[in-house]
Short mmCIF file of C-alpha atoms in Angstrom, two decimals:
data_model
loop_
_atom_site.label_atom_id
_atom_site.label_comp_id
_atom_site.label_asym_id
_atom_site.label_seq_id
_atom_site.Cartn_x
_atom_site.Cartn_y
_atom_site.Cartn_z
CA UNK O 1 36.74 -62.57 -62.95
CA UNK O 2 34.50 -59.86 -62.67
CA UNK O 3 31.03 -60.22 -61.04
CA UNK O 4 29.00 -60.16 -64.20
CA UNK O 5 31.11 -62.92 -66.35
CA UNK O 6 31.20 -65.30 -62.60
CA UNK O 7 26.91 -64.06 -62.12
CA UNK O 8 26.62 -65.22 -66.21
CA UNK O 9 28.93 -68.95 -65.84
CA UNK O 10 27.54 -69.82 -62.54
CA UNK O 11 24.61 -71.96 -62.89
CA UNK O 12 21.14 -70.42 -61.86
CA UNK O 13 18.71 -73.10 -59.86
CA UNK O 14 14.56 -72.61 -61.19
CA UNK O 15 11.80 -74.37 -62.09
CA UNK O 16 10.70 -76.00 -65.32
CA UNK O 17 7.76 -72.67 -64.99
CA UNK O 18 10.80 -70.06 -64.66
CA UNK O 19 12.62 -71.59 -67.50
CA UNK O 20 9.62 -71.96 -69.93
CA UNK O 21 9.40 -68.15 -68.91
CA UNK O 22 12.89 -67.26 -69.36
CA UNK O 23 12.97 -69.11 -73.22
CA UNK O 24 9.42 -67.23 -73.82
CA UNK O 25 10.89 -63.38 -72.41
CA UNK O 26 14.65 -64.81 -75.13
CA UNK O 27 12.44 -65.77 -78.02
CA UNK O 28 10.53 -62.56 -78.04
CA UNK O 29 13.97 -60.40 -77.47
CA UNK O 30 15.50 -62.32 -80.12
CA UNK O 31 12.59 -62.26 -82.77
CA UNK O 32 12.50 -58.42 -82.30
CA UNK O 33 16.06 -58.04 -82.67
CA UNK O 34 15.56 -59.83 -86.04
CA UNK O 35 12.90 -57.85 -87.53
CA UNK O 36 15.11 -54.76 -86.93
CA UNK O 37 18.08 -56.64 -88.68
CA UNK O 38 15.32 -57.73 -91.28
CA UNK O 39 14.31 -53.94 -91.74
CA UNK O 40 18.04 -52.40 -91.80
CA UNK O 41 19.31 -54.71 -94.19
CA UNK O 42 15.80 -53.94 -96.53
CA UNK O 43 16.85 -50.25 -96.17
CA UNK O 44 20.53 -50.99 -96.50
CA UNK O 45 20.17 -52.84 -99.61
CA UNK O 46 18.00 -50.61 -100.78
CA UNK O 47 20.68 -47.66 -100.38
CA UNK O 48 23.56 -50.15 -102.09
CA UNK O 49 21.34 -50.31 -105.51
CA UNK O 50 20.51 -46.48 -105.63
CA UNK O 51 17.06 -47.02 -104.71
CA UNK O 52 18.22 -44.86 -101.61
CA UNK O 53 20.40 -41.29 -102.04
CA UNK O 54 21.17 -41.54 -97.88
CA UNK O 55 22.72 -44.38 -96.08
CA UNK O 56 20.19 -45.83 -93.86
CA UNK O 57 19.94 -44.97 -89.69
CA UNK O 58 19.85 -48.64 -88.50
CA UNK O 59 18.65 -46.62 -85.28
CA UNK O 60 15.68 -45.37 -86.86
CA UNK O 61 14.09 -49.21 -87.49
CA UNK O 62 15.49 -50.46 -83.90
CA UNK O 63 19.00 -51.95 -84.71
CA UNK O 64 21.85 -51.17 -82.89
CA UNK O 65 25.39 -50.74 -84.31
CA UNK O 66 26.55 -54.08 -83.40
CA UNK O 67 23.91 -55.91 -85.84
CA UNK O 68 23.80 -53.37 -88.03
CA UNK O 69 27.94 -53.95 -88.81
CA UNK O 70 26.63 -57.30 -89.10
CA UNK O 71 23.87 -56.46 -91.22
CA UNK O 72 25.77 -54.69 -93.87
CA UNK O 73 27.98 -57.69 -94.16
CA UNK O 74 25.60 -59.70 -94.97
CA UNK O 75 24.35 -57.82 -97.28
CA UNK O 76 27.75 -57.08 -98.93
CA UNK O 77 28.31 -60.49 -99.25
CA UNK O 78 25.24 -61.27 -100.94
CA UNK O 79 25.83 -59.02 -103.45
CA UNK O 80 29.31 -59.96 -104.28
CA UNK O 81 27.91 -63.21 -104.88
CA UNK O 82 25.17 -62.08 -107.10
CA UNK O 83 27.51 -59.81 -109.25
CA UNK O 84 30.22 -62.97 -109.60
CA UNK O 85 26.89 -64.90 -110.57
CA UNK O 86 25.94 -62.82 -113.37
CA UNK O 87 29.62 -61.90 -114.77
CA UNK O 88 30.77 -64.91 -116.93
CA UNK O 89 34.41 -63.63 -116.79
CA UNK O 90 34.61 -63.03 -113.05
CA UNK O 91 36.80 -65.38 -111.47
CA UNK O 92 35.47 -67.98 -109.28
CA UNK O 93 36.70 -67.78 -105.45
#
């Protein structure tokens, strides 16, 4: 096991102060790592329907490659859904 996956399973001792800290410091990280999705999937979308001639950086709002990958599945997925939605004849998965 290497020392960062026994440092991340073993459990840490603080107080109820630390923790509330800890959540506070997670909860800002993650809401910030949301917006950026929030903003790369705008742009990404927005590139998908032509509204866009460039595929979006995900960089250039804050995302990194990981969420963006993520990102543009989402958003893929959302509009396969939307065009079997509006096509009577598609077939239903």
């Amino acid at each position: 096991m290497s020392k960062l996956d026994e440092r991340m399973t073993t459990p840490v001792g603080i107080d109820d102060d630390g923790r509330g800290r800890v959540k506070v410091a997670a909860d800002v990280a993650l809401e910030a790592y949301a917006q950026a999705m929030q903003r790369y999937a705008s742009s990404y979308l927005a590139h998908r329907v032509g509204e866009l001639e460039v595929v979006p950086d995900p960089a250039s709002v804050g995302c990194d490659t990981a969420a963006a990958a993520v990102v543009r599945s989402v958003v893929e997925q959302a509009l396969h859904n939307e065009v079997v939605a509006s096509d009577p004849i598609a077939p239903v998965e």
